[in-house]
CSV table of C-alpha atoms in Angstrom, one decimal:
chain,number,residue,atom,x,y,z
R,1,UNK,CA,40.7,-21.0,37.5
R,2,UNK,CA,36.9,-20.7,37.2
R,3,UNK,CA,35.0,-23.1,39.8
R,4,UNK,CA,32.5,-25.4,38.2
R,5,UNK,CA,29.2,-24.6,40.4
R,6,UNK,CA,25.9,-24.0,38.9
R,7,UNK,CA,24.2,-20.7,38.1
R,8,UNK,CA,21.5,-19.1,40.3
R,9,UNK,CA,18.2,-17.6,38.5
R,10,UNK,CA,19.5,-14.0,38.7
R,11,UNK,CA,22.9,-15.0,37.5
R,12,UNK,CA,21.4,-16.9,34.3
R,13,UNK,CA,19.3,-14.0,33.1
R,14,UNK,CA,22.2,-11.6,33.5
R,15,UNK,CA,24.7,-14.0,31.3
R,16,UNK,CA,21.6,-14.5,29.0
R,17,UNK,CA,21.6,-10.9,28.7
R,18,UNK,CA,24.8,-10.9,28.4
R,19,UNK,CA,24.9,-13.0,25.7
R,20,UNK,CA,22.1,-11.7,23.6
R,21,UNK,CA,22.6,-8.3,23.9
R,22,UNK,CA,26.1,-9.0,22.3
R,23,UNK,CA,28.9,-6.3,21.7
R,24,UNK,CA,26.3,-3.7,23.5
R,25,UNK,CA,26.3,-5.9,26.5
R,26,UNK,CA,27.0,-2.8,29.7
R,27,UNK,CA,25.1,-2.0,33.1
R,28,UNK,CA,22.0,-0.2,31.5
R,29,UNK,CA,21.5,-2.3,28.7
R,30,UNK,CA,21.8,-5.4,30.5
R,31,UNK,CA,19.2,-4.1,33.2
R,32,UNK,CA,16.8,-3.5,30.6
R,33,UNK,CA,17.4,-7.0,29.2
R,34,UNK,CA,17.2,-8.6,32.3
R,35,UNK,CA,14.0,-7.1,33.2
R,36,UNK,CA,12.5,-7.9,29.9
R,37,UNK,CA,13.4,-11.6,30.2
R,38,UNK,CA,12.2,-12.0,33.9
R,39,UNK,CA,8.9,-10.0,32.6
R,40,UNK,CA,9.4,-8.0,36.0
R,41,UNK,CA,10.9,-4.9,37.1
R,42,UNK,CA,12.9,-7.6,38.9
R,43,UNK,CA,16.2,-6.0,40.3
R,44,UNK,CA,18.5,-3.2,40.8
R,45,UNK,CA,21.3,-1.4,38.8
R,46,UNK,CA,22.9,-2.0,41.6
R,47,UNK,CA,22.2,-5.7,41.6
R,48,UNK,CA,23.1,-5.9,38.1
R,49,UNK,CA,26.8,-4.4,39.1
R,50,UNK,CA,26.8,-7.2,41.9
R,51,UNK,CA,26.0,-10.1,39.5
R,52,UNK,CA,28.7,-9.0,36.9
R,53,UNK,CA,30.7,-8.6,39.6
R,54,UNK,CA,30.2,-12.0,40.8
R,55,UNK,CA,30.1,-13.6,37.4
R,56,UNK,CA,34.0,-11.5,36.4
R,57,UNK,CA,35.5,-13.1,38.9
R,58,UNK,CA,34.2,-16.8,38.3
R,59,UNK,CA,35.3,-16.9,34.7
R,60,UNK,CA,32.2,-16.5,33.0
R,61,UNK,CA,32.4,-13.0,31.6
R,62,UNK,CA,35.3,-10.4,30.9
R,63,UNK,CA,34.9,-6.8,30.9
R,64,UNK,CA,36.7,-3.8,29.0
R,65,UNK,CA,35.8,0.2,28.7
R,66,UNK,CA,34.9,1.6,25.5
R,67,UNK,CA,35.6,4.9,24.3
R,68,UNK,CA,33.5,7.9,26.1
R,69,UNK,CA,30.2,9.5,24.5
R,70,UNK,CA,28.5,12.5,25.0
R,71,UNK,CA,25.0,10.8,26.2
R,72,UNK,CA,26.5,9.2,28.8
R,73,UNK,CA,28.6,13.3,29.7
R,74,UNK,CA,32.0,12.2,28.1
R,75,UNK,CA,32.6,8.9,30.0
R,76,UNK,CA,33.0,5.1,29.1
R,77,UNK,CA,31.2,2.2,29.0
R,78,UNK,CA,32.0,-1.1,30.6
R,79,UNK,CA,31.3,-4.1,28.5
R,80,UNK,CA,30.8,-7.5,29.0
R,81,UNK,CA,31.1,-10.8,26.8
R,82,UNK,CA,30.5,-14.0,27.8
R,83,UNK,CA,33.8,-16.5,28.1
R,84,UNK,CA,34.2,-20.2,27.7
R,85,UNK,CA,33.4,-21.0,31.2
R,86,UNK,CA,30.1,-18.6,31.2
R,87,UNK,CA,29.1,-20.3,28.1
R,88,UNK,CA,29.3,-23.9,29.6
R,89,UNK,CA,27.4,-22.7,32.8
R,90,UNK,CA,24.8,-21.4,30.9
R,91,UNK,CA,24.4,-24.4,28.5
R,92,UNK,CA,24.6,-26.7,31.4
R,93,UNK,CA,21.4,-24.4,33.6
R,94,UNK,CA,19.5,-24.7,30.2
R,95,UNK,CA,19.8,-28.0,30.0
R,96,UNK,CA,18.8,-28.8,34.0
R,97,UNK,CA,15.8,-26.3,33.5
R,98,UNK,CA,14.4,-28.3,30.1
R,99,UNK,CA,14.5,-32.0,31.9
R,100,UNK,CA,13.1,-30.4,34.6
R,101,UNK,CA,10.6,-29.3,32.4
R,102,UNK,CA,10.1,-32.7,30.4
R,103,UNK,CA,10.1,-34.6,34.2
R,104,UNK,CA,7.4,-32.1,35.5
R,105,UNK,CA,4.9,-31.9,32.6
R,106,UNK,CA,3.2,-35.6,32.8
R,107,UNK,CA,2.5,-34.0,36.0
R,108,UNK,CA,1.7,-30.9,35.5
R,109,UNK,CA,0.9,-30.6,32.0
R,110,UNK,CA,2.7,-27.9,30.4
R,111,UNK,CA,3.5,-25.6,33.5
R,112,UNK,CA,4.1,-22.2,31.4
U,1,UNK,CA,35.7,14.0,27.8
U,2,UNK,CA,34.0,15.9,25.5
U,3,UNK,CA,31.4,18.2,27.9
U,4,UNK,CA,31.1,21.0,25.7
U,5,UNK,CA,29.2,18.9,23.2
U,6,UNK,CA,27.2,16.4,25.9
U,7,UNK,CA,23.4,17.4,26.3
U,8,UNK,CA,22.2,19.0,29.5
U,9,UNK,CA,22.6,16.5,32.0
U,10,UNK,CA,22.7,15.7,36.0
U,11,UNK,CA,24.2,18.6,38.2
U,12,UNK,CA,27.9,18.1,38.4
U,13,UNK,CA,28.2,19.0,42.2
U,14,UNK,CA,25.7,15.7,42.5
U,15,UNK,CA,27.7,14.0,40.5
U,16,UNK,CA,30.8,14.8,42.4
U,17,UNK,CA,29.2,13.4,45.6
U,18,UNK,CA,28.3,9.9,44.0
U,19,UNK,CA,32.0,9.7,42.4
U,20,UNK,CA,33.3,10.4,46.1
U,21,UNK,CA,31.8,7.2,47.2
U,22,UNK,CA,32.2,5.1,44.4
U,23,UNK,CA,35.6,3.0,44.2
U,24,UNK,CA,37.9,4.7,41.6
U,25,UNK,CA,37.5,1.8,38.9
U,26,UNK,CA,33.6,1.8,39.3
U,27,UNK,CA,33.4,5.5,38.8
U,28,UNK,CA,33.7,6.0,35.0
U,29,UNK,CA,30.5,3.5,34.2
U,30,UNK,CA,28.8,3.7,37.1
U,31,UNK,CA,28.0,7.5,36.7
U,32,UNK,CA,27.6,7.3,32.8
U,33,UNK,CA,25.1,4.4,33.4
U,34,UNK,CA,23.5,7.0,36.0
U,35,UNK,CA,24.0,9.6,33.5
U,36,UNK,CA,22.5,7.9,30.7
U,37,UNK,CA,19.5,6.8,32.6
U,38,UNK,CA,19.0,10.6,33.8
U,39,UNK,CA,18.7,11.3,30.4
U,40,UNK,CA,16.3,8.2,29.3
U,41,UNK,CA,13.8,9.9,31.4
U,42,UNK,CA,11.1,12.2,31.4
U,43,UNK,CA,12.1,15.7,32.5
U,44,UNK,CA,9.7,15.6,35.6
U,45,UNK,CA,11.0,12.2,37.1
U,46,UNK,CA,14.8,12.8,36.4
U,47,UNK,CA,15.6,13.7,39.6
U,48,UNK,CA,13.4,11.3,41.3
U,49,UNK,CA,14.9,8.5,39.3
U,50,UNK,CA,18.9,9.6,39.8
U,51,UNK,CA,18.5,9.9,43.5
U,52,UNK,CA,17.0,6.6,43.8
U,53,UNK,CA,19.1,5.0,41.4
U,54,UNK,CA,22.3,6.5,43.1
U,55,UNK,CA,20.3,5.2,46.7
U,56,UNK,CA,20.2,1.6,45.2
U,57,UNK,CA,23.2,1.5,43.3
U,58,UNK,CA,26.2,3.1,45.0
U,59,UNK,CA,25.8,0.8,48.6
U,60,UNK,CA,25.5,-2.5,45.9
U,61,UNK,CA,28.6,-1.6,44.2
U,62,UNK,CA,30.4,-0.9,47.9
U,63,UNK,CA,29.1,-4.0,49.1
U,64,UNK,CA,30.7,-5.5,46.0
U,65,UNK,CA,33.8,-3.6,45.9
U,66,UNK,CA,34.3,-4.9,49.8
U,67,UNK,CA,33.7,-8.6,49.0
U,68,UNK,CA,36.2,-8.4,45.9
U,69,UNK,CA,38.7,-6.9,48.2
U,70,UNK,CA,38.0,-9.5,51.1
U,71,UNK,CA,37.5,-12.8,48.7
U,72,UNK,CA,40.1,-11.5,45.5
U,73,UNK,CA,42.9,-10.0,48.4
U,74,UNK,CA,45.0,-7.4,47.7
U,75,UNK,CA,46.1,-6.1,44.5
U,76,UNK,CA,48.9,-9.3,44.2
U,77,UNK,CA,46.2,-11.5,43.3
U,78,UNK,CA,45.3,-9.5,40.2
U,79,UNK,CA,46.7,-11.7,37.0
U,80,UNK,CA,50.2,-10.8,36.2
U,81,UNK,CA,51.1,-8.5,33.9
U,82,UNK,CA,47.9,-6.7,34.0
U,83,UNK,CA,49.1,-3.1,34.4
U,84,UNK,CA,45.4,-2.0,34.1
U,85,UNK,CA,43.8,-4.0,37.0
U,86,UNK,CA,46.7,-3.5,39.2
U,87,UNK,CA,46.5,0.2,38.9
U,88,UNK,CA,42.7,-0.2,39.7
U,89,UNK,CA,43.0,-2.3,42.5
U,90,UNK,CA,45.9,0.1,43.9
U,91,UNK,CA,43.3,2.8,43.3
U,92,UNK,CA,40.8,1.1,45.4
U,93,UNK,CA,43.5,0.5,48.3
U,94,UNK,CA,43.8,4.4,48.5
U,95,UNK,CA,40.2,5.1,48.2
U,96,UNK,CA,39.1,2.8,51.1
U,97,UNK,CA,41.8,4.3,53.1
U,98,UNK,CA,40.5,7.6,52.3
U,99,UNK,CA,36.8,6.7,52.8
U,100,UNK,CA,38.0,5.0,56.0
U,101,UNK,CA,39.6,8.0,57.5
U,102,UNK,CA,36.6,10.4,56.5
U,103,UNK,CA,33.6,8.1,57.7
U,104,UNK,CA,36.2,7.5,61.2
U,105,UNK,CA,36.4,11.8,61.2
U,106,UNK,CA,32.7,12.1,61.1
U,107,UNK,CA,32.0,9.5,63.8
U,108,UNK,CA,34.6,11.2,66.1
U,109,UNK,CA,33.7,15.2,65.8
U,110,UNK,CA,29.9,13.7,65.9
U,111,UNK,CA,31.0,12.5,69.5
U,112,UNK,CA,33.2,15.3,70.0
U,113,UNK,CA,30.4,17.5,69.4
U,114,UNK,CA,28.0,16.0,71.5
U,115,UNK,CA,30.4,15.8,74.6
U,116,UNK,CA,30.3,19.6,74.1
U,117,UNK,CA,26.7,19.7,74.3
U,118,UNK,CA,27.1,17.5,77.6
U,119,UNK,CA,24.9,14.4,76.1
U,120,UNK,CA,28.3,12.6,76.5
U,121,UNK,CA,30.6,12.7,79.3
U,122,UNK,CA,34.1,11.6,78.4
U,123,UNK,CA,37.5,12.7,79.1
U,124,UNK,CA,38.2,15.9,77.2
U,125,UNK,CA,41.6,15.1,76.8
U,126,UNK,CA,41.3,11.9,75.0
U,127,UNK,CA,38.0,13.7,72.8
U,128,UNK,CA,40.1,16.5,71.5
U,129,UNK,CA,43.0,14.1,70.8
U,130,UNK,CA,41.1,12.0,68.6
U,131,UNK,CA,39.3,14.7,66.7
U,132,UNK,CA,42.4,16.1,66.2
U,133,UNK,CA,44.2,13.1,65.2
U,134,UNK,CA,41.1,12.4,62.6
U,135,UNK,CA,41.2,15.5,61.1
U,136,UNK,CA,45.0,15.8,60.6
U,137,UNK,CA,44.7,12.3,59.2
U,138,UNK,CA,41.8,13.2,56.7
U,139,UNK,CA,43.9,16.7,56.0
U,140,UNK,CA,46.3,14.6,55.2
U,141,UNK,CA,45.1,11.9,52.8
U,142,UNK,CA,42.8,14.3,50.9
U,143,UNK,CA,45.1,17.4,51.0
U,144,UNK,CA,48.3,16.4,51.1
U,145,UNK,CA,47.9,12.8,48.3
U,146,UNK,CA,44.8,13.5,46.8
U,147,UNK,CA,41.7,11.4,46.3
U,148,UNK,CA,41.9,8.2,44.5
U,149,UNK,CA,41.8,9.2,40.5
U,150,UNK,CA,40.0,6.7,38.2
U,151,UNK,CA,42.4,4.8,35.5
U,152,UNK,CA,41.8,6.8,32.7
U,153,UNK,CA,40.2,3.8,29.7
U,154,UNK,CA,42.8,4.8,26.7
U,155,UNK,CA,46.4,4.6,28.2
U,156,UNK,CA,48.9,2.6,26.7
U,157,UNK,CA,51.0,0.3,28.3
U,158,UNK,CA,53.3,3.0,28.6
U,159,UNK,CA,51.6,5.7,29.6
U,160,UNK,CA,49.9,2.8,32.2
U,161,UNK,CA,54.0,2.0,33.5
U,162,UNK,CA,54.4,5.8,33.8
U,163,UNK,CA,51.0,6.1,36.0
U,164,UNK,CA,52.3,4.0,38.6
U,165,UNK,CA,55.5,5.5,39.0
U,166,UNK,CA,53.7,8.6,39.3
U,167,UNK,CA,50.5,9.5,40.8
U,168,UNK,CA,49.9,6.1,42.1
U,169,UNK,CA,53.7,6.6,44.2
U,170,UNK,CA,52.5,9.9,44.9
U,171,UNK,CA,49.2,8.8,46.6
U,172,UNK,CA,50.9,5.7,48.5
U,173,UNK,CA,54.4,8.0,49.2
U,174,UNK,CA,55.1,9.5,52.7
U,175,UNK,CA,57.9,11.1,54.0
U,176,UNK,CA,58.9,11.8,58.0
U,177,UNK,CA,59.2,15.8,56.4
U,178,UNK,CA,55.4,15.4,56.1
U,179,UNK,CA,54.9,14.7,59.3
U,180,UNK,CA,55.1,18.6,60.3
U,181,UNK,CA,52.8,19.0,57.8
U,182,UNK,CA,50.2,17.2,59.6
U,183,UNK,CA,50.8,18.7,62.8
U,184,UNK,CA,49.8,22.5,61.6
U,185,UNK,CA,46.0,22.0,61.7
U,186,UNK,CA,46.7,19.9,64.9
U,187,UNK,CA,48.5,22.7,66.4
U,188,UNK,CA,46.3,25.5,65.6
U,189,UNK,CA,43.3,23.5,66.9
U,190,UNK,CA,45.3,22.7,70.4
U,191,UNK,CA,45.5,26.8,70.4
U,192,UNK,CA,42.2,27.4,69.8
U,193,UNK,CA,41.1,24.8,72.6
U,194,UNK,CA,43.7,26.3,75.2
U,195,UNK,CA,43.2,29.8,74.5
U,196,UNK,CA,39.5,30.3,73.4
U,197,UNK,CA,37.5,27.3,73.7
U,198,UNK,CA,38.7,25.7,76.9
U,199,UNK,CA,40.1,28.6,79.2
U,200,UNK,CA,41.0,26.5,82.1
U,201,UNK,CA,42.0,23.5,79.9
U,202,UNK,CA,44.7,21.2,81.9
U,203,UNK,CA,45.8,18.5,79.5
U,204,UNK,CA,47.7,20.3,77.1
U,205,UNK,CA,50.8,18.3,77.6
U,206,UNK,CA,49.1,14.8,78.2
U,207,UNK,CA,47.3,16.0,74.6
U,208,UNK,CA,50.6,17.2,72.4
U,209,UNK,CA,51.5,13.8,73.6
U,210,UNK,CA,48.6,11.8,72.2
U,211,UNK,CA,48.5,14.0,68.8
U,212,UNK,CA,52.2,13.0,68.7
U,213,UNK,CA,51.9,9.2,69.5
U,214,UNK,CA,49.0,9.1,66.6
U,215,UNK,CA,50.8,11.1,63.9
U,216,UNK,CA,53.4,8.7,64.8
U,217,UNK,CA,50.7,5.4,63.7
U,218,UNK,CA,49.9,6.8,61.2
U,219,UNK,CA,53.4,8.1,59.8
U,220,UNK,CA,54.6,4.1,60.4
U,221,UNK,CA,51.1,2.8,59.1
U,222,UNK,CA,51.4,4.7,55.9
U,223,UNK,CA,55.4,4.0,55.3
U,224,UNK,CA,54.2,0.6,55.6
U,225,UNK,CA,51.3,0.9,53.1
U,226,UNK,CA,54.1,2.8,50.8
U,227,UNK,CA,56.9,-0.4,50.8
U,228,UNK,CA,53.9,-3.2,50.2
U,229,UNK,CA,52.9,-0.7,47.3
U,230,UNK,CA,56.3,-0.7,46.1
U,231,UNK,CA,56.8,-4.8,46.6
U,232,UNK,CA,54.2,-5.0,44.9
U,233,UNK,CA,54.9,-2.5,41.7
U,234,UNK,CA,58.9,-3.9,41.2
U,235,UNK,CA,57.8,-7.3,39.9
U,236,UNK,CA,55.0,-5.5,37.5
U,237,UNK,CA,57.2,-3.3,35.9
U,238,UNK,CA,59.8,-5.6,35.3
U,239,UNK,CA,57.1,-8.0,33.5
U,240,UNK,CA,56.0,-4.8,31.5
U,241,UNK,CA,60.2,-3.9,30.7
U,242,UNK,CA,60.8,-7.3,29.4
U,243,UNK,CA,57.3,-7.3,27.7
């Protein structure tokens, strides 16, 4: 059963990606998401792998392999979608990051 | 696979090293996510890019395939019924052994090779021993049962059952008539040290015993590894027969 536990920064953008990217949702596509959301060249492949990784086994995503293409020299593709759990995680760190954006901005003013 | 009609894309003998070291279930989107970014690119940087892709991607997916194995447990833990992750986790079982016994061979002909070079002085009895032992070992796993094989994406539950029964009992499957079979490269290598290498050599007998005490490990170690497999595989193909 999925823990309950909230969702580092890495681990959001990578089920955002996840989520937005939709039925295309695999390793390079995902990377390329990831980085366009964190406006960086902010991780790895590698890290990417990792952070699915991590997500698969709390719950929040399932994988499957699609059929092979010549692009990629004949082999599969891994994709992700977001499950129930993922879903709540990620609806639950949105929520966090917006009253912590309502509590800081009498502050702050807006801080983007 | 459908090579003839894929474009030009990253040599094959580098993508046999990458697969080598990437655990079986990894191997068939790892490398066309490598592939596919070696062809994103601009002819110049292609190389560039793959080999530092590969450089940060293949130790991130080791470190992860470790900590699933460490955290996750064997392949028991994997849902029940799930032909496909079983098989994948079984995979991975036989490829860290594999990659085990390689990396172990490496480190032990290194030293073995320096001893003989005289930066290290330790007993050449033992030295020979365990090169010996490592190489019949690696022979063995890589010669004799084959590297891991990914689980190929289209297989029906049937063709899944029929996977384990054979090439994944193959790879996990040893027999005491194997155990001569080991010994040949052993053998041949104690002739080459007595005769050739090591003229006055002494601890032939104190050796043959050592080579024999560790083909004996590994014989019970791996006849061991065979009976968990096979625990393990009786309760998932009666799920899939009454499935």
């Amino acid at each position: 059963m999925p823990r309950s536990e909230s969702l580092g920064q890495f681990e959001q953008l990578v089920l955002t990606a996840v989520v937005t990217l939709g039925e295309d949702a695999y390793g390079v596509t995902i990377h390329k998401k990831v980085q366009e959301l964190a406006l960086s060249k902010t991780g790895t492949l590698g890290a990417i792998y990792v952070t699915l990784d991590r997500l698969e086994d709390k719950g929040y995503v399932s994988s499957s392999l699609s059929e092979p293409t010549p692009e990629r020299g004949g082999r599969a593709k891994r994709c992700y979608r977001i499950e129930g759990a993922g879903e709540r995680a990620l609806k639950q760190s949105i929520a966090t990051a917006r009253r912590i954006a309502r509590s800081i901005e009498p502050v702050w003013g807006d801080p983007t | 696979m459908n090579s003839s009609s894929a474009p030009a894309g990253s040599p094959r003998w580098m993508q046999a090293i990458v697969s080598a070291w990437l655990p079986p279930m990894y191997r068939e989107p790892v490398l066309g996510d490598l592939e596919e970014r070696f062809q994103q690119r601009a002819p110049g940087l292609r190389w560039y890019g793959y080999v530092g892709d590969v450089a940060t991607t293949v130790p991130q997916v080791l470190r992860s395939q470790l900590r699933r194995i460490i955290v996750r447990g064997p392949a028991c833990a994997a849902a029940a019924g799930d032909l496909r992750r079983r098989a994948e986790h079984l995979q991975t079982q036989v490829w860290l052994r594999n990659v085990a016994l390689l990396v172990g061979s490496v480190v032990v002909i290194g030293a073995f090779l320096a001893n003989a070079q005289g930066d290290w002085h330790f007993q050449e009895t033992v030295h020979l021993a365990m090169t010996i032992g490592w190489v019949g070992a690696v022979w063995r796993s890589y010669g004799i049962h084959g590297r891991s094989t990914g689980v190929p994406a289209s297989m029906s539950l049937d063709e899944l059952r029929e996977f384990h029964r054979r090439e994944l009992t193959r790879q996990m499957n040893v027999g005491v008539g194997q155990f001569w079979y080991w010994s040949a490269p052993a053998a041949f290598l104690i002739l080459y040290a007595w005769i050739a290498a090591v003229p006055d050599f002494r601890g032939a007998g104190s050796l043959l015993a050592a080579i024999v005490m560790q083909n004996c490990v590994i014989v019970w170690a791996s006849r061991k590894e065979r009976s968990v497999y096979q625990r393990e595989l009786d309760p998932t193909e009666q799920g899939a027969a009454k499935a």
